[in-house]
Amino acid sequence: MGVSEKAPLGLPQPVVVDAMCPERRVLEHVTSRWGVLILIALGERSYRFSELRRAIGGVSEKMLTQTLRTLERDGFVHRDAKPVIPPRVDYSLTELGTEAAHRVSELARWTATSLDAVEEARVRYDTVREASQ
């Protein structure tokens, strides 16, 4: 499993549609709702937990903790716990995390530049759906 034929750009095409594909799990972690936002935020600078939660907005403490642990386990996030009172924990990106953050940031920029086209497509779709009902 893992890699099939070459994609149009000459890069290996991952077989992420296969439920047992190991790349699929990593892709799910990186592109999850909170994973993307954490990677983008940490791409700017390191954050303490509460700062990161405020910077992202809308994420619960539980989801932020879970997502940070998953990204840390996958090697994207570094957790630096300092033995002080009160405890201080800083989160930053590893080299692998920096590369992933760059990739998802590219997707976020593309999304921003494509928003008008998406909105137009939605209007066309809704118009056709409403007319057929």
XYZ file of C-alpha atoms in Angstrom:
133
model
C 0.000 0.000 0.000
C 1.014 3.624 0.239
C 1.887 4.903 -3.201
C 0.361 4.250 -6.597
C 1.196 5.660 -10.014
C 2.588 9.143 -10.587
C 0.225 12.085 -10.245
C 0.026 14.720 -13.014
C 2.770 16.812 -11.389
C 5.140 13.840 -11.333
C 4.789 13.371 -7.581
C 3.819 10.052 -6.009
C 0.057 9.799 -5.619
C -0.839 8.605 -2.101
C -3.602 6.035 -1.894
C -5.483 7.964 0.787
C -8.845 6.633 -0.345
C -7.833 3.215 1.014
C -9.102 2.984 4.592
C -5.960 1.083 5.656
C -3.521 3.550 4.085
C -1.146 4.897 6.776
C -0.888 8.248 5.004
C -4.620 8.704 5.448
C -4.336 8.976 9.238
C -1.627 11.617 9.005
C -3.627 13.540 6.403
C -6.680 13.430 8.674
C -4.642 14.847 11.575
C -3.045 17.634 9.542
C -6.243 18.640 7.766
C -8.656 18.308 10.663
C -10.659 21.378 11.575
C -8.399 22.288 14.478
C -5.200 20.749 13.102
C -5.081 23.191 10.201
C -5.682 26.183 12.452
C -3.120 25.072 15.033
C -0.468 24.554 12.360
C -1.170 27.959 10.813
C -1.074 29.725 14.188
C 2.112 27.987 15.307
C 3.618 28.820 11.929
C 3.671 32.444 13.092
C 5.314 31.847 16.499
C 5.259 29.641 19.573
C 2.285 29.942 21.912
C 1.319 29.052 25.440
C -1.822 26.921 25.639
C -4.201 29.717 26.652
C -2.719 32.100 24.072
C -3.164 29.512 21.347
C -6.749 28.880 22.391
C -7.518 32.608 22.166
C -5.644 32.975 18.861
C -7.643 30.189 17.235
C -11.016 31.076 18.708
C -13.937 28.686 19.087
C -11.899 25.639 20.083
C -12.688 23.979 23.384
C -9.948 23.218 25.862
C -10.577 19.503 25.353
C -10.314 19.656 21.550
C -7.218 21.840 21.665
C -5.556 19.415 24.086
C -6.482 16.386 21.977
C -5.350 17.958 18.722
C -2.074 19.210 20.184
C -1.349 15.718 21.558
C -2.087 14.139 18.195
C 0.109 16.632 16.346
C 2.844 16.163 18.934
C 2.658 12.373 18.561
C 2.907 12.702 14.767
C 6.020 14.859 15.151
C 4.553 18.193 14.054
C 4.378 19.996 17.395
C 6.957 20.361 20.147
C 5.683 20.719 23.714
C 8.095 22.493 26.060
C 6.984 22.154 29.694
C 8.994 24.360 32.036
C 9.227 23.301 35.702
C 8.070 26.593 37.204
C 5.129 27.672 39.323
C 2.666 28.261 37.848
C 3.488 25.643 35.182
C 4.424 27.050 31.797
C 4.019 25.055 28.604
C 4.979 26.425 25.224
C 4.013 24.882 21.900
C 6.007 25.326 18.713
C 6.442 23.567 15.403
C 9.088 21.001 14.666
C 10.844 21.017 11.302
C 8.227 18.582 10.009
C 5.482 20.768 11.478
C 6.901 23.851 9.792
C 6.716 22.085 6.436
C 3.136 20.948 7.108
C 2.158 24.454 8.249
C 3.570 25.886 5.033
C 1.480 23.446 2.983
C -1.797 24.079 4.811
C -1.117 27.837 4.719
C -0.854 27.577 0.937
C -4.245 25.877 0.899
C -5.683 28.587 3.173
C -4.344 31.310 0.852
C -5.808 29.507 -2.164
C -9.142 29.297 -0.331
C -9.085 33.041 0.312
C -8.337 33.866 -3.327
C -10.968 31.391 -4.567
C -13.775 32.485 -2.266
C -15.591 34.528 -4.925
C -15.618 31.557 -7.326
C -16.909 29.290 -4.561
C -19.681 31.733 -3.692
C -20.687 31.949 -7.373
C -20.755 28.147 -7.611
C -22.952 27.980 -4.515
C -25.424 30.462 -5.980
C -25.578 28.493 -9.260
C -26.067 25.237 -7.372
C -28.782 26.661 -5.107
C -30.587 28.216 -8.087
C -30.653 24.896 -9.954
C -31.767 22.999 -6.829
C -34.548 25.473 -6.076
C -35.763 25.398 -9.693
C -35.941 21.590 -9.680
C -38.062 21.382 -6.534
